[in-house]
Amino acid sequence: MAEETIFSKIIRKEIPSEITYQDELVTAFRDINPQAPTHILIVPNRVIPTVSDVSGEDEAALGRLFSVAARLAEAEGLSEDGYRLIVNCRDHGGQEVYHLHMHLLGGRPLGPMLAPRR
Ligand code: 5GP
């Protein structure tokens, strides 16, 4: 079984967070360190460490990430101007928390997709 991270405690409401949506497959909550006026994390309830660990049985939960992202974007007033969905994978992707999650970012123009090469 995959190792739990702080996100499992958030999903089980064992530590406080601002949960904006929860169902039997996914949970959405506001990022503790927002990078845009709206910054919500949408995560499968079951631990999948990274995109590299995804299997066919995860397809329902991963599809739900997108439908919930669209619903939350609408609720946050982002649908018309647009927004960005990001899933980081492992070291080069900049993943910090090894519980697969989708970032929903919006509320201002978000600039280029990637930071300039250093
Ligand atoms: P990653 O870099 O793994 O794609 O993104 C992890 C995100 O989780 C970061 O944006 C970080 O601010 C957020 N995060 C880390 N710990 C917590 C926490 O305890 N609560 C909340 N709400 N967000 C967290």
Short mmCIF file of N, CA and C and ligand atoms in Angstrom, two decimals:
data_model
loop_
_atom_site.label_atom_id
_atom_site.label_comp_id
_atom_site.label_asym_id
_atom_site.label_seq_id
_atom_site.Cartn_x
_atom_site.Cartn_y
_atom_site.Cartn_z
N MET A 1 0.84 -1.20 0.00
CA MET A 1 0.00 0.00 0.00
C MET A 1 0.88 1.26 0.00
N ALA A 2 0.47 2.28 -0.77
CA ALA A 2 1.27 3.50 -0.89
C ALA A 2 1.29 4.26 0.44
N GLU A 3 2.41 4.91 0.68
CA GLU A 3 2.58 5.65 1.93
C GLU A 3 1.70 6.90 1.95
N GLU A 4 1.11 7.18 3.10
CA GLU A 4 0.26 8.37 3.21
C GLU A 4 1.10 9.64 3.35
N THR A 5 0.50 10.75 2.96
CA THR A 5 1.11 12.07 3.16
C THR A 5 0.13 12.90 3.98
N ILE A 6 0.46 14.15 4.15
CA ILE A 6 -0.42 15.07 4.89
C ILE A 6 -1.79 15.18 4.21
N PHE A 7 -1.85 14.94 2.90
CA PHE A 7 -3.13 15.06 2.20
C PHE A 7 -4.15 14.04 2.71
N SER A 8 -3.71 12.84 3.12
CA SER A 8 -4.67 11.87 3.65
C SER A 8 -5.31 12.39 4.93
N LYS A 9 -4.53 13.08 5.75
CA LYS A 9 -5.08 13.65 6.99
C LYS A 9 -6.07 14.76 6.67
N ILE A 10 -5.78 15.54 5.62
CA ILE A 10 -6.72 16.59 5.19
C ILE A 10 -8.02 15.95 4.70
N ILE A 11 -7.89 14.89 3.90
CA ILE A 11 -9.07 14.20 3.35
C ILE A 11 -9.94 13.66 4.49
N ARG A 12 -9.29 13.11 5.52
CA ARG A 12 -10.05 12.54 6.66
C ARG A 12 -10.44 13.61 7.67
N LYS A 13 -10.09 14.86 7.39
CA LYS A 13 -10.41 16.01 8.25
C LYS A 13 -9.76 15.88 9.63
N GLU A 14 -8.59 15.27 9.66
CA GLU A 14 -7.84 15.14 10.91
C GLU A 14 -7.00 16.38 11.17
N ILE A 15 -6.70 17.13 10.09
CA ILE A 15 -6.06 18.44 10.27
C ILE A 15 -6.87 19.45 9.47
N PRO A 16 -6.88 20.71 9.92
CA PRO A 16 -7.75 21.70 9.29
C PRO A 16 -7.29 22.10 7.89
N SER A 17 -8.28 22.35 7.04
CA SER A 17 -8.01 22.93 5.72
C SER A 17 -9.35 23.45 5.23
N GLU A 18 -9.30 24.27 4.18
CA GLU A 18 -10.55 24.79 3.64
C GLU A 18 -11.00 23.90 2.49
N ILE A 19 -11.80 22.89 2.83
CA ILE A 19 -12.28 21.95 1.82
C ILE A 19 -13.41 22.61 1.02
N THR A 20 -13.26 22.62 -0.30
CA THR A 20 -14.27 23.26 -1.15
C THR A 20 -15.18 22.23 -1.82
N TYR A 21 -14.77 20.96 -1.80
CA TYR A 21 -15.59 19.90 -2.41
C TYR A 21 -15.08 18.56 -1.91
N GLN A 22 -16.01 17.61 -1.68
CA GLN A 22 -15.60 16.24 -1.35
C GLN A 22 -16.69 15.28 -1.78
N ASP A 23 -16.28 14.16 -2.38
CA ASP A 23 -17.22 13.07 -2.66
C ASP A 23 -16.51 11.75 -2.39
N GLU A 24 -17.06 10.66 -2.90
CA GLU A 24 -16.49 9.34 -2.56
C GLU A 24 -15.16 9.08 -3.27
N LEU A 25 -14.83 9.88 -4.29
CA LEU A 25 -13.60 9.64 -5.05
C LEU A 25 -12.53 10.70 -4.86
N VAL A 26 -12.92 11.95 -4.70
CA VAL A 26 -11.94 13.04 -4.66
C VAL A 26 -12.27 14.07 -3.58
N THR A 27 -11.24 14.84 -3.21
CA THR A 27 -11.40 15.95 -2.27
C THR A 27 -10.68 17.17 -2.85
N ALA A 28 -11.27 18.34 -2.68
CA ALA A 28 -10.64 19.58 -3.12
C ALA A 28 -10.51 20.52 -1.92
N PHE A 29 -9.35 21.16 -1.82
CA PHE A 29 -9.12 22.09 -0.70
C PHE A 29 -8.16 23.19 -1.16
N ARG A 30 -8.23 24.33 -0.49
CA ARG A 30 -7.39 25.48 -0.90
C ARG A 30 -5.93 25.23 -0.51
N ASP A 31 -5.03 25.59 -1.44
CA ASP A 31 -3.60 25.44 -1.19
C ASP A 31 -3.19 26.36 -0.04
N ILE A 32 -2.32 25.85 0.83
CA ILE A 32 -1.88 26.62 2.00
C ILE A 32 -1.00 27.80 1.59
N ASN A 33 -0.41 27.73 0.41
CA ASN A 33 0.52 28.76 -0.07
C ASN A 33 0.11 29.17 -1.49
N PRO A 34 -1.02 29.91 -1.60
CA PRO A 34 -1.61 30.14 -2.93
C PRO A 34 -0.71 30.93 -3.87
N GLN A 35 -0.65 30.50 -5.12
CA GLN A 35 0.17 31.15 -6.14
C GLN A 35 -0.68 32.02 -7.07
N ALA A 36 -1.96 32.10 -6.82
CA ALA A 36 -2.89 32.90 -7.63
C ALA A 36 -4.12 33.15 -6.76
N PRO A 37 -4.98 34.12 -7.16
CA PRO A 37 -6.16 34.40 -6.33
C PRO A 37 -6.99 33.15 -6.02
N THR A 38 -7.14 32.26 -7.00
CA THR A 38 -7.71 30.93 -6.72
C THR A 38 -6.61 29.90 -6.89
N HIS A 39 -6.38 29.12 -5.86
CA HIS A 39 -5.42 28.00 -5.95
C HIS A 39 -5.99 26.86 -5.10
N ILE A 40 -6.58 25.94 -5.81
CA ILE A 40 -7.24 24.80 -5.15
C ILE A 40 -6.53 23.52 -5.59
N LEU A 41 -6.35 22.59 -4.65
CA LEU A 41 -5.80 21.27 -4.96
C LEU A 41 -6.95 20.27 -5.01
N ILE A 42 -6.97 19.45 -6.04
CA ILE A 42 -8.00 18.42 -6.16
C ILE A 42 -7.26 17.09 -6.16
N VAL A 43 -7.62 16.22 -5.23
CA VAL A 43 -6.83 15.00 -5.03
C VAL A 43 -7.75 13.78 -4.98
N PRO A 44 -7.28 12.64 -5.51
CA PRO A 44 -8.04 11.40 -5.32
C PRO A 44 -8.01 11.03 -3.83
N ASN A 45 -9.09 10.50 -3.30
CA ASN A 45 -9.10 10.13 -1.88
C ASN A 45 -8.12 8.99 -1.60
N ARG A 46 -8.01 8.07 -2.54
CA ARG A 46 -7.06 6.96 -2.40
C ARG A 46 -5.66 7.46 -2.78
N VAL A 47 -4.66 7.05 -2.02
CA VAL A 47 -3.30 7.52 -2.31
C VAL A 47 -2.79 6.90 -3.62
N ILE A 48 -2.49 7.77 -4.59
CA ILE A 48 -1.72 7.39 -5.77
C ILE A 48 -0.51 8.31 -5.69
N PRO A 49 0.71 7.80 -5.47
CA PRO A 49 1.82 8.72 -5.21
C PRO A 49 2.09 9.70 -6.35
N THR A 50 2.19 9.18 -7.58
CA THR A 50 2.55 10.05 -8.70
C THR A 50 1.79 9.59 -9.95
N VAL A 51 1.86 10.40 -11.01
CA VAL A 51 1.24 10.00 -12.28
C VAL A 51 1.85 8.68 -12.76
N SER A 52 3.12 8.46 -12.46
CA SER A 52 3.79 7.23 -12.89
C SER A 52 3.19 5.98 -12.23
N ASP A 53 2.42 6.16 -11.17
CA ASP A 53 1.83 5.03 -10.46
C ASP A 53 0.37 4.78 -10.85
N VAL A 54 -0.12 5.55 -11.80
CA VAL A 54 -1.53 5.43 -12.19
C VAL A 54 -1.79 4.11 -12.90
N SER A 55 -2.93 3.49 -12.59
CA SER A 55 -3.34 2.28 -13.32
C SER A 55 -4.79 2.43 -13.75
N GLY A 56 -5.26 1.46 -14.50
CA GLY A 56 -6.61 1.52 -15.05
C GLY A 56 -7.67 1.71 -13.99
N GLU A 57 -7.46 1.13 -12.82
CA GLU A 57 -8.49 1.22 -11.77
C GLU A 57 -8.62 2.64 -11.21
N ASP A 58 -7.68 3.52 -11.56
CA ASP A 58 -7.75 4.92 -11.08
C ASP A 58 -8.54 5.83 -12.02
N GLU A 59 -8.98 5.28 -13.16
CA GLU A 59 -9.54 6.16 -14.19
C GLU A 59 -10.78 6.91 -13.73
N ALA A 60 -11.60 6.30 -12.91
CA ALA A 60 -12.81 7.00 -12.45
C ALA A 60 -12.42 8.20 -11.60
N ALA A 61 -11.49 8.00 -10.67
CA ALA A 61 -11.09 9.11 -9.79
C ALA A 61 -10.38 10.20 -10.60
N LEU A 62 -9.55 9.79 -11.55
CA LEU A 62 -8.80 10.80 -12.32
C LEU A 62 -9.72 11.57 -13.25
N GLY A 63 -10.71 10.91 -13.82
CA GLY A 63 -11.71 11.62 -14.61
C GLY A 63 -12.48 12.61 -13.75
N ARG A 64 -12.77 12.20 -12.51
CA ARG A 64 -13.50 13.07 -11.59
C ARG A 64 -12.69 14.33 -11.28
N LEU A 65 -11.36 14.23 -11.26
CA LEU A 65 -10.55 15.45 -11.00
C LEU A 65 -10.93 16.55 -11.99
N PHE A 66 -11.11 16.16 -13.27
CA PHE A 66 -11.43 17.16 -14.29
C PHE A 66 -12.85 17.70 -14.14
N SER A 67 -13.81 16.83 -13.87
CA SER A 67 -15.18 17.35 -13.77
C SER A 67 -15.32 18.24 -12.54
N VAL A 68 -14.61 17.90 -11.45
CA VAL A 68 -14.66 18.75 -10.26
C VAL A 68 -13.90 20.06 -10.52
N ALA A 69 -12.79 19.98 -11.25
CA ALA A 69 -12.06 21.21 -11.58
C ALA A 69 -12.96 22.17 -12.35
N ALA A 70 -13.69 21.64 -13.33
CA ALA A 70 -14.58 22.51 -14.13
C ALA A 70 -15.68 23.11 -13.25
N ARG A 71 -16.22 22.29 -12.35
CA ARG A 71 -17.29 22.78 -11.46
C ARG A 71 -16.76 23.86 -10.51
N LEU A 72 -15.59 23.63 -9.94
CA LEU A 72 -15.02 24.61 -9.00
C LEU A 72 -14.61 25.89 -9.72
N ALA A 73 -14.07 25.73 -10.93
CA ALA A 73 -13.69 26.92 -11.71
C ALA A 73 -14.93 27.79 -11.96
N GLU A 74 -16.02 27.15 -12.28
CA GLU A 74 -17.28 27.88 -12.48
C GLU A 74 -17.67 28.60 -11.19
N ALA A 75 -17.62 27.88 -10.08
CA ALA A 75 -18.02 28.45 -8.78
C ALA A 75 -17.11 29.61 -8.37
N GLU A 76 -15.84 29.55 -8.79
CA GLU A 76 -14.88 30.60 -8.44
C GLU A 76 -14.93 31.76 -9.42
N GLY A 77 -15.77 31.65 -10.46
CA GLY A 77 -15.89 32.72 -11.45
C GLY A 77 -14.77 32.75 -12.46
N LEU A 78 -14.13 31.58 -12.71
CA LEU A 78 -12.96 31.54 -13.59
C LEU A 78 -13.27 31.09 -15.01
N SER A 79 -14.46 30.57 -15.23
CA SER A 79 -14.72 29.85 -16.49
C SER A 79 -14.54 30.73 -17.71
N GLU A 80 -15.00 31.97 -17.63
CA GLU A 80 -14.97 32.80 -18.83
C GLU A 80 -13.54 33.21 -19.19
N ASP A 81 -12.79 33.70 -18.22
CA ASP A 81 -11.42 34.16 -18.51
C ASP A 81 -10.44 33.00 -18.64
N GLY A 82 -10.75 31.90 -18.02
CA GLY A 82 -9.88 30.72 -18.11
C GLY A 82 -9.02 30.53 -16.88
N TYR A 83 -8.30 29.44 -16.89
CA TYR A 83 -7.52 29.04 -15.71
C TYR A 83 -6.52 27.99 -16.15
N ARG A 84 -5.73 27.48 -15.21
CA ARG A 84 -4.72 26.48 -15.55
C ARG A 84 -4.84 25.30 -14.58
N LEU A 85 -4.72 24.10 -15.14
CA LEU A 85 -4.67 22.87 -14.33
C LEU A 85 -3.26 22.30 -14.47
N ILE A 86 -2.65 21.98 -13.33
CA ILE A 86 -1.26 21.48 -13.34
C ILE A 86 -1.19 20.21 -12.51
N VAL A 87 -0.50 19.21 -13.05
CA VAL A 87 -0.17 18.01 -12.27
C VAL A 87 1.34 17.81 -12.38
N ASN A 88 2.04 18.01 -11.28
CA ASN A 88 3.49 17.82 -11.27
C ASN A 88 3.81 16.36 -10.99
N CYS A 89 4.87 15.84 -11.63
CA CYS A 89 5.27 14.45 -11.40
C CYS A 89 6.75 14.37 -11.03
N ARG A 90 6.99 13.90 -9.81
CA ARG A 90 8.34 13.58 -9.32
C ARG A 90 9.31 14.77 -9.41
N ASP A 91 10.58 14.46 -9.34
CA ASP A 91 11.60 15.47 -9.12
C ASP A 91 11.63 16.56 -10.19
N HIS A 92 11.76 16.17 -11.45
CA HIS A 92 11.86 17.18 -12.51
C HIS A 92 10.55 17.93 -12.70
N GLY A 93 9.45 17.33 -12.33
CA GLY A 93 8.17 18.02 -12.42
C GLY A 93 7.93 18.97 -11.26
N GLY A 94 8.78 18.90 -10.24
CA GLY A 94 8.64 19.79 -9.09
C GLY A 94 7.60 19.32 -8.08
N GLN A 95 7.31 18.01 -8.07
CA GLN A 95 6.31 17.49 -7.13
C GLN A 95 6.90 17.47 -5.71
N GLU A 96 6.16 18.06 -4.78
CA GLU A 96 6.61 18.10 -3.38
C GLU A 96 5.86 17.09 -2.53
N VAL A 97 4.58 16.93 -2.79
CA VAL A 97 3.76 16.01 -1.98
C VAL A 97 3.43 14.80 -2.85
N TYR A 98 3.85 13.61 -2.36
CA TYR A 98 3.71 12.40 -3.18
C TYR A 98 2.35 11.73 -2.96
N HIS A 99 1.33 12.51 -3.21
CA HIS A 99 -0.06 12.06 -3.30
C HIS A 99 -0.61 12.84 -4.49
N LEU A 100 -0.77 12.15 -5.61
CA LEU A 100 -1.14 12.81 -6.88
C LEU A 100 -2.22 13.87 -6.65
N HIS A 101 -2.03 15.05 -7.24
CA HIS A 101 -3.01 16.12 -7.08
C HIS A 101 -2.99 17.03 -8.30
N MET A 102 -4.12 17.63 -8.55
CA MET A 102 -4.27 18.60 -9.63
C MET A 102 -4.37 19.98 -9.00
N HIS A 103 -3.55 20.93 -9.49
CA HIS A 103 -3.67 22.33 -9.05
C HIS A 103 -4.68 23.02 -9.97
N LEU A 104 -5.63 23.73 -9.41
CA LEU A 104 -6.53 24.61 -10.16
C LEU A 104 -6.13 26.04 -9.81
N LEU A 105 -5.61 26.76 -10.81
CA LEU A 105 -5.10 28.12 -10.60
C LEU A 105 -5.82 29.09 -11.50
N GLY A 106 -6.17 30.25 -10.97
CA GLY A 106 -6.80 31.26 -11.81
C GLY A 106 -7.07 32.53 -11.03
N GLY A 107 -7.70 33.47 -11.72
CA GLY A 107 -8.04 34.75 -11.09
C GLY A 107 -7.15 35.88 -11.55
N ARG A 108 -6.13 35.55 -12.35
CA ARG A 108 -5.26 36.57 -12.97
C ARG A 108 -4.58 35.88 -14.16
N PRO A 109 -4.04 36.67 -15.12
CA PRO A 109 -3.27 36.03 -16.20
C PRO A 109 -2.08 35.30 -15.58
N LEU A 110 -1.87 34.07 -15.99
CA LEU A 110 -0.89 33.22 -15.30
C LEU A 110 0.48 33.20 -15.95
N GLY A 111 0.64 33.92 -17.05
CA GLY A 111 1.97 34.01 -17.65
C GLY A 111 2.35 32.76 -18.42
N PRO A 112 3.65 32.67 -18.77
CA PRO A 112 4.09 31.53 -19.57
C PRO A 112 3.93 30.22 -18.81
N MET A 113 3.83 29.14 -19.57
CA MET A 113 3.57 27.85 -18.94
C MET A 113 4.72 27.40 -18.06
N LEU A 114 5.96 27.70 -18.50
CA LEU A 114 7.13 27.28 -17.74
C LEU A 114 7.95 28.48 -17.32
N ALA A 115 8.59 28.38 -16.14
CA ALA A 115 9.53 29.42 -15.73
C ALA A 115 10.70 29.42 -16.71
N PRO A 116 11.30 30.61 -16.96
CA PRO A 116 12.45 30.65 -17.86
C PRO A 116 13.55 29.71 -17.35
N ARG A 117 14.26 29.12 -18.29
CA ARG A 117 15.35 28.21 -17.95
C ARG A 117 16.43 28.94 -17.17
N ARG A 118 16.91 28.32 -16.08
CA ARG A 118 17.96 28.97 -15.28
C ARG A 118 19.31 28.36 -15.60
P1 5GP B 1 3.36 19.96 -5.64
O1 5GP B 1 4.61 20.77 -5.66
O2 5GP B 1 3.56 18.63 -4.94
O3 5GP B 1 2.70 19.82 -6.98
O4 5GP B 1 2.33 20.80 -4.78
C1 5GP B 1 2.12 20.60 -3.43
C2 5GP B 1 1.23 21.74 -2.95
O5 5GP B 1 0.69 21.37 -1.69
C3 5GP B 1 1.96 23.05 -2.77
O6 5GP B 1 1.35 24.05 -3.59
C4 5GP B 1 1.80 23.34 -1.28
O7 5GP B 1 1.62 24.72 -1.00
C5 5GP B 1 0.58 22.52 -0.90
N1 5GP B 1 0.57 22.05 0.48
C6 5GP B 1 1.59 21.43 1.12
N2 5GP B 1 1.22 21.12 2.39
C7 5GP B 1 -0.05 21.57 2.54
C8 5GP B 1 -0.97 21.55 3.64
O8 5GP B 1 -0.68 21.06 4.73
N3 5GP B 1 -2.20 22.09 3.43
C9 5GP B 1 -2.55 22.64 2.21
N4 5GP B 1 -3.79 23.16 2.13
N5 5GP B 1 -1.71 22.69 1.17
C10 5GP B 1 -0.48 22.16 1.32
#
